[in-house]
Amino acid sequence: MEELLARVTTRTGLDAATAQTAIGHILAFLQKESPAAEVGQLLAALPGSEALIAESNAGESGGGGLMGMLGGMMGGGGVMALGQKLMAAGVPMGQMQPLGQELFAFGREKVGEDAMGPIIGSIPGLNQFV
């Protein structure tokens, strides 16, 4: 996890705490929205990922504000809801794509395209961030 965190902070300019929170939100989202077998492979290849997911899930509050309302009007979930969580965690909109690209590139290095392809393909709109 240290290597992923270093790569994300270098690529995005985010501080380590923000990057760690963001990675936790993304992994929690993938765990909820993507095929369990492939996500399981990814999480197994990322020591510490389960702890980040637990922290992310512990911080769930349902979301609020304008983005929460927009997310609710658009189905209440998906990539838009993830974007809201990332912004609330301090990730600027312009850093979401580099964050996703680095996370998914790291995932491909660890578990290969056979696992990452189905994860990415299972979530509408996710491919624009990877």
Coordinates of C-alpha atoms in Angstrom, one line a residue:
M1 CA 0.0 0.0 0.0
E2 CA 2.9 2.3 0.7
E3 CA 4.1 2.1 -2.9
L4 CA 0.6 2.9 -4.2
L5 CA 0.2 5.8 -1.8
A6 CA 3.6 7.2 -2.9
R7 CA 2.7 7.0 -6.5
V8 CA -0.7 8.7 -6.0
T9 CA 0.7 11.5 -3.9
T10 CA 3.5 12.1 -6.5
R11 CA 1.1 12.1 -9.4
T12 CA -1.7 14.1 -7.9
G13 CA 0.1 16.4 -5.4
L14 CA -2.4 15.3 -2.7
D15 CA -1.1 14.9 0.9
A16 CA -0.7 11.3 2.1
A17 CA -3.8 11.5 4.4
T18 CA -6.1 12.7 1.7
A19 CA -4.7 10.2 -0.8
Q20 CA -5.2 7.4 1.7
T21 CA -8.8 8.4 2.3
A22 CA -9.4 8.7 -1.4
I23 CA -8.0 5.3 -2.1
G24 CA -10.2 3.8 0.6
H25 CA -13.3 5.4 -0.9
I26 CA -12.4 4.1 -4.4
L27 CA -11.7 0.6 -3.1
A28 CA -14.9 0.6 -1.0
F29 CA -16.8 1.7 -4.2
L30 CA -15.2 -1.1 -6.3
Q31 CA -16.0 -3.7 -3.6
K32 CA -19.7 -2.6 -3.6
E33 CA -20.1 -2.1 -7.4
S34 CA -17.8 -4.5 -9.2
P35 CA -17.5 -8.3 -9.6
A36 CA -16.6 -9.9 -6.3
A37 CA -14.0 -12.4 -7.6
E38 CA -12.0 -9.7 -9.5
V39 CA -12.2 -7.2 -6.7
G40 CA -11.1 -9.9 -4.2
Q41 CA -8.0 -10.5 -6.3
L42 CA -7.2 -6.8 -6.3
L43 CA -7.7 -6.4 -2.6
A44 CA -5.6 -9.5 -1.9
A45 CA -2.8 -7.8 -3.9
L46 CA -3.0 -4.6 -1.9
P47 CA -2.1 -5.3 1.7
G48 CA -3.9 -2.9 4.0
S49 CA -6.8 -2.3 1.6
E50 CA -9.4 -3.9 3.9
A51 CA -8.5 -1.5 6.6
L52 CA -8.9 1.5 4.3
I53 CA -12.2 0.2 3.1
A54 CA -13.3 -0.3 6.8
E55 CA -12.3 3.3 7.5
S56 CA -14.2 4.5 4.4
N57 CA -17.3 2.6 5.4
A58 CA -17.1 3.8 9.0
G59 CA -17.2 7.4 7.7
E60 CA -20.4 6.9 5.6
S61 CA -22.9 9.6 6.3
G62 CA -25.3 9.5 3.4
G63 CA -23.9 12.7 1.9
G64 CA -25.5 16.1 1.7
G65 CA -25.3 19.4 0.1
L66 CA -25.8 20.2 -3.6
M67 CA -23.8 17.2 -4.9
G68 CA -25.7 14.9 -2.6
M69 CA -29.0 16.2 -4.1
L70 CA -27.6 15.8 -7.6
G71 CA -26.4 12.3 -6.9
G72 CA -29.8 11.5 -5.5
M73 CA -31.6 12.8 -8.5
M74 CA -29.3 10.8 -10.8
G75 CA -29.9 7.5 -9.0
G76 CA -28.0 8.1 -5.8
G77 CA -24.9 6.2 -6.7
G78 CA -22.4 5.3 -9.3
V79 CA -19.4 7.3 -10.3
M80 CA -21.1 10.6 -9.4
A81 CA -21.6 9.5 -5.7
L82 CA -17.9 8.4 -5.6
G83 CA -16.9 11.8 -7.0
Q84 CA -18.9 13.5 -4.2
K85 CA -17.1 11.4 -1.6
L86 CA -13.7 12.2 -3.1
M87 CA -14.4 16.0 -3.2
A88 CA -15.6 15.8 0.4
A89 CA -12.3 14.1 1.3
G90 CA -10.4 17.0 -0.2
V91 CA -9.7 15.7 -3.7
P92 CA -10.1 18.5 -6.3
M93 CA -12.1 17.6 -9.4
G94 CA -8.9 18.0 -11.6
Q95 CA -7.1 15.4 -9.5
M96 CA -9.7 12.7 -9.7
Q97 CA -8.7 11.4 -13.1
P98 CA -4.9 11.2 -12.3
L99 CA -5.8 9.5 -9.0
G100 CA -8.0 6.9 -10.8
Q101 CA -5.4 6.4 -13.5
E102 CA -2.6 5.8 -11.0
L103 CA -4.7 3.4 -8.9
F104 CA -5.9 1.4 -11.9
A105 CA -2.4 1.3 -13.4
F106 CA -1.1 -0.1 -10.1
G107 CA -3.9 -2.6 -10.0
R108 CA -3.1 -3.8 -13.5
E109 CA 0.6 -4.2 -12.5
K110 CA -0.5 -6.3 -9.5
V111 CA -3.4 -8.5 -10.8
G112 CA -3.3 -7.9 -14.6
E113 CA -5.9 -6.9 -17.1
D114 CA -7.9 -10.1 -16.7
A115 CA -9.0 -8.9 -13.3
M116 CA -9.0 -5.1 -13.9
G117 CA -10.9 -5.3 -17.2
P118 CA -14.1 -6.7 -15.6
I119 CA -13.9 -4.3 -12.7
I120 CA -13.7 -1.3 -15.0
G121 CA -16.2 -2.6 -17.4
S122 CA -18.8 -3.3 -14.8
I123 CA -19.2 0.4 -13.8
P124 CA -20.8 2.8 -16.3
G125 CA -18.6 6.0 -16.6
L126 CA -15.6 4.6 -14.7
N127 CA -13.5 4.3 -17.9
Q128 CA -13.2 8.1 -18.1
F129 CA -11.2 8.1 -14.9
V130 CA -8.8 5.2 -15.7

